[in-house]
Phi, psi and omega in degrees: 000141180212115183234149165242136170247115172268132172073049175243153188273151185187122161067039185073020180219172183263087204235144164272170184220107173272150176225117172227128208045263135298342193251139166287120170262334176198134172245130167193182201298314199230112181241121166265200191096153178293143185209133185309304197206138188240136189221129195281122166272351193311121182072023171241172172227138193259115179224149171306160187271156176274155171226122193250122221251006168205120177191165175240089215262341166285000169296010159303333185287359198243003187303134206039027173296335197196108162248160179048061173231149161290147190313308178285336158310297185303312178280317180272344181256359183232292174306287191299312191308322173297302191309320176313315164329326200279136160270174188310300173307323179308286186319312193279335173284333187285307175304338172286319195276346171275316166281355176272321165296296161335297192295311179302337188247018164088024188251126178236036155185153221217137151236126196252148167226110170193172185296178170034074180302324202292316187292348187278331184298293186327307189292303188293322179299337174278335190266334148108040193248157170270136163218162156245116167264125177273147179264098211293150191217118155247116174275326188263061154233196162281180169306310199290303185311293196287347167297309191303310214284321171301304180298329158314317194259331185275327173290335163300307199287317202272024166238018161321297182309322183282353172289164172306145169279024166253032188228099179259189186235154164218165171278132181215085161294137182286334185164162207265024187235006191232332191237147193253169183309311185284337165298328177291314176309324174279328171286346164297329185276339186260358173279315185303329197264000174226021194022073176261161172261177184232126158256111187222125147317141177204137168033071155286289225228155179293329169293333168282349173246324147320321172275326184290334190283321182283348178262321186235006181071022184211167154285159200293340191255348159292323191298294177306325172296324171288340189263340176089036181279332190253131183201200180270012176251002189256139175266120161260111174267136192087280184054060181262309198240091160255113183289140151336308162298356183274294183310308187300291177311314175304308207285309183293324154281006183041061163274181178235127188270142182231116193268139178218051179327312174277328157312299172314323174290307176284350178255359179051046196274313211144164183261096167314146185264062192298310179295295199282302179309286182319301196308301193286018150097017181255151195269139180231126167227157184252148188226186172244343181068177187272167184286350177281350181222034188217313008252026182210173178243065184256110183290342142317321176281313191288342181275321176289333200280299183318334165270333175285315153357287201285334179284329178300304182316336192236358186046047174224159174260351181239044178284348191193144164263168182279342186289325176304290182311302176331300172319330193281330165281338199254284178305321182282323178285327180301320191273342177291336199230012150083019171278120187296026197227205179086000169211141170297093177211149181272143186116335198271158174302147165243119155242141200190173172222171179224128201236120203301104170306321185281017172271133191313326189279341164283036174215128023262177199246026186279346164204100227274312193288339161310304182294325141341304213253320208242321200241334208283172157229188186283323178308320176299351184265113169288308192219137191237105173252135180215133198042053193054020174237146174276115171287330217199126153203145201047046172058034155249148175231113188302137199046044192290312177304312167317321197278304188292345176281310187282332184289326177283331158286331178279322183282352186275311189287356165301312198257021159060000000 
């Protein structure tokens, strides 16, 4: 498959862009030749796509199910009881709905942690997006459920060679308060043996930190480091309540931190130390969390809320630049998962967006990156290309009405 994007704005120039297979092969003022598809890029901005580094995709079906609650009350009394009703088909439909929402808002990759992961894989394969799918571990549940989680993860592992190259697998222990020390040590050993990434909630709440200190005499970061779970393939979701030493450890171990400003604000989890982490050498990315705690999957919201949160946390209007924020949503996320993209350049994987410059939110055009961070929303995304395939054009995703209709039926059934 070959694609030419004609006369699009990129890097303050009007250019043509050629894509062959899944990579960008040429960027030039004009490109001639035959192409399978030609896209009119006039009045459009070419920009990297977004990479969502922490998500619970199928929770789209739980959007709005519980509000105005403390995290552990929210989890124990509302979310987990609702999740107990989810079927395989629900996970599949909820994941497809999530992927549709992500495509519509410019995201081409998500790092997922959820039950029945093989159903999320099925949705990813069909929708053409990228994903890292977590093989989840939770000890604090019934023996039957633990056995089911293990069976699901083993089935997913056994099919790994049949998966698209757009999909990778990670080990996903939920958190230190839901997974015991023995299991965490085993996960650390398997991560090293099979070169697998680790995806875990970390230092999300003060309660988590206080309980860890009481039980183990150290912070959650120090605890995981002692168990061998922190390394260059580890993704720490939230990472809010950190000491200066914690930040040093994360940097030394080359851990990636996923910043979720919207979820953090809604659940009042605390203030992420964006400046301290970035200056300390920790790679910072953005995630959306699940739709029950956000309640959408738009990286535009995360960028704006994240920038404002960073400034508010330090009480400084110079706490972060738009370039740092935009990089956290794009190239940092791609780099964290070894995806050869996140920038528009010859030879890179063809993951990209065409932004509608005729949107009122993109005018004036003094600084288009600032517009994307602070002004734009998903309605500005006209076209989405992932791995050299057009997933959305003129804001239309094939089959989107059927996806919405089926997911609505599933969500209503959950409410009885």
